[in-house]
Amino acid sequence: MMQRTKARTASCEWHLDDFKPSAVRRMVENTLSLWGVFAETIDEAKLITSEVVTNAATHVRPELRRGCLVRLRVSLSRDTLRFEISDPDPRPPRLIPAAHDDEHHRGLAIVDALAMDWGSRAAVSGFGKVVWWTQRISHPW
């Protein structure tokens, strides 16, 4: 008999003024470890999350930064993880091809390569945007 996995959700938020990508990576690692996700999937999730939240923290227009939050929501349903990162800037992310020696413009290429699917949408609140992606997971059960 196949065991069904209950849907799980975790979320957190950080002020842009004191935002640290390492805190987001730790949250993802701790949450997915508790959910029984294998290390390889956790490593990919941390990398993608780090790229997306770093973009959010770096590219939010200065007038929107003060007192605003970056929010992360992670959910697990069966064998799929879904991540959503919201920030106060309504401009959608842009996948820009990086030149061979370019040290920037690689974040969304990483997301595009590792995620099953990804995109962005306006936040339900009408303030800012949500960047989301999904990942197929491996787990021990």
XYZ file of C-alpha atoms in Angstrom:
141
model
C 0.000 0.000 0.000
C 1.377 3.387 -0.976
C 1.702 5.901 1.832
C 0.293 9.359 1.051
C 2.234 12.432 1.991
C 0.377 15.260 3.667
C 0.834 18.700 2.163
C 3.190 20.817 4.236
C 3.836 24.542 4.264
C 6.367 26.831 5.916
C 6.914 30.558 5.599
C 9.000 33.382 6.971
C 9.824 37.004 6.261
C 12.735 39.402 6.593
C 13.122 43.171 6.518
C 15.028 44.305 3.448
C 17.086 46.633 5.644
C 18.744 43.755 7.513
C 18.290 40.952 5.000
C 20.851 38.126 4.897
C 20.600 35.392 2.223
C 22.334 32.981 4.623
C 19.291 33.127 6.945
C 17.021 32.147 4.045
C 19.291 29.254 3.053
C 19.287 28.004 6.673
C 15.488 28.180 6.830
C 15.168 26.187 3.580
C 17.716 23.603 4.713
C 16.123 23.142 8.143
C 12.569 22.941 6.774
C 13.342 20.487 3.975
C 15.469 18.339 6.300
C 12.544 18.104 8.733
C 10.318 17.060 5.815
C 12.719 14.224 4.929
C 13.974 15.638 1.629
C 17.304 14.233 0.414
C 20.417 16.397 0.539
C 20.786 16.777 -3.245
C 17.336 18.330 -3.557
C 17.994 20.524 -0.525
C 21.233 21.802 -2.066
C 19.458 22.719 -5.312
C 16.629 24.387 -3.380
C 19.098 26.435 -1.343
C 20.937 27.547 -4.478
C 17.769 28.601 -6.302
C 16.373 30.313 -3.199
C 19.624 32.174 -2.655
C 19.618 33.461 -6.232
C 15.996 34.632 -6.125
C 16.166 36.312 -2.713
C 19.479 37.958 -3.564
C 17.858 39.363 -6.721
C 14.953 40.626 -4.625
C 17.234 42.267 -2.085
C 19.549 43.736 -4.722
C 17.090 45.006 -7.311
C 14.257 46.456 -5.221
C 14.038 50.155 -6.004
C 15.489 52.279 -3.174
C 12.207 54.081 -2.468
C 10.548 50.697 -1.788
C 13.214 49.300 0.548
C 12.627 51.112 3.816
C 10.536 49.036 6.184
C 9.551 46.515 3.504
C 9.737 42.747 3.690
C 10.884 39.817 1.609
C 8.636 36.814 2.225
C 9.346 33.159 1.528
C 6.709 30.439 1.359
C 7.635 26.794 0.776
C 5.136 24.016 0.283
C 5.454 20.287 -0.297
C 2.711 18.300 -1.960
C 3.442 14.691 -2.884
C 6.772 14.884 -4.753
C 6.755 18.580 -5.653
C 8.148 21.552 -3.797
C 6.788 25.006 -4.564
C 8.623 28.130 -3.513
C 7.270 31.683 -3.580
C 9.322 34.759 -2.785
C 7.565 38.089 -2.616
C 9.108 41.531 -2.537
C 7.750 45.100 -2.777
C 9.012 45.845 -6.299
C 6.391 45.185 -9.011
C 8.952 44.841 -11.831
C 9.183 41.219 -13.013
C 12.572 39.497 -13.073
C 14.317 39.353 -16.429
C 16.337 36.426 -17.713
C 19.369 38.188 -19.228
C 22.004 36.156 -21.077
C 25.366 36.550 -19.370
C 28.546 37.096 -21.330
C 31.297 34.526 -20.807
C 33.238 36.808 -18.439
C 30.169 38.445 -16.846
C 29.980 38.094 -13.059
C 26.292 39.068 -13.030
C 23.095 37.964 -14.778
C 23.459 34.271 -13.908
C 20.857 33.927 -11.133
C 17.764 33.379 -13.250
C 19.726 31.141 -15.624
C 20.408 28.921 -12.595
C 16.720 28.980 -11.673
C 15.774 28.169 -15.265
C 18.217 25.243 -15.372
C 17.321 23.645 -12.018
C 13.599 24.334 -11.543
C 10.842 22.259 -13.165
C 8.998 25.479 -13.858
C 9.212 29.092 -12.717
C 7.681 32.492 -13.260
C 6.441 35.643 -11.597
C 3.131 37.350 -10.980
C 1.792 40.461 -9.324
C 1.286 40.038 -5.591
C -2.312 39.400 -4.559
C -2.118 42.475 -2.331
C -1.413 44.586 -5.407
C 1.888 45.642 -3.863
C 5.001 44.058 -5.380
C 5.495 40.700 -7.051
C 5.933 37.013 -6.340
C 8.645 34.945 -8.004
C 7.807 31.238 -7.824
C 9.322 27.942 -8.912
C 8.731 24.243 -8.485
C 11.124 21.358 -7.949
C 10.613 17.611 -8.094
C 11.989 16.089 -4.916
C 13.601 12.918 -3.772
C 12.901 11.690 -0.260
C 13.494 8.536 1.779
C 9.889 7.367 2.100
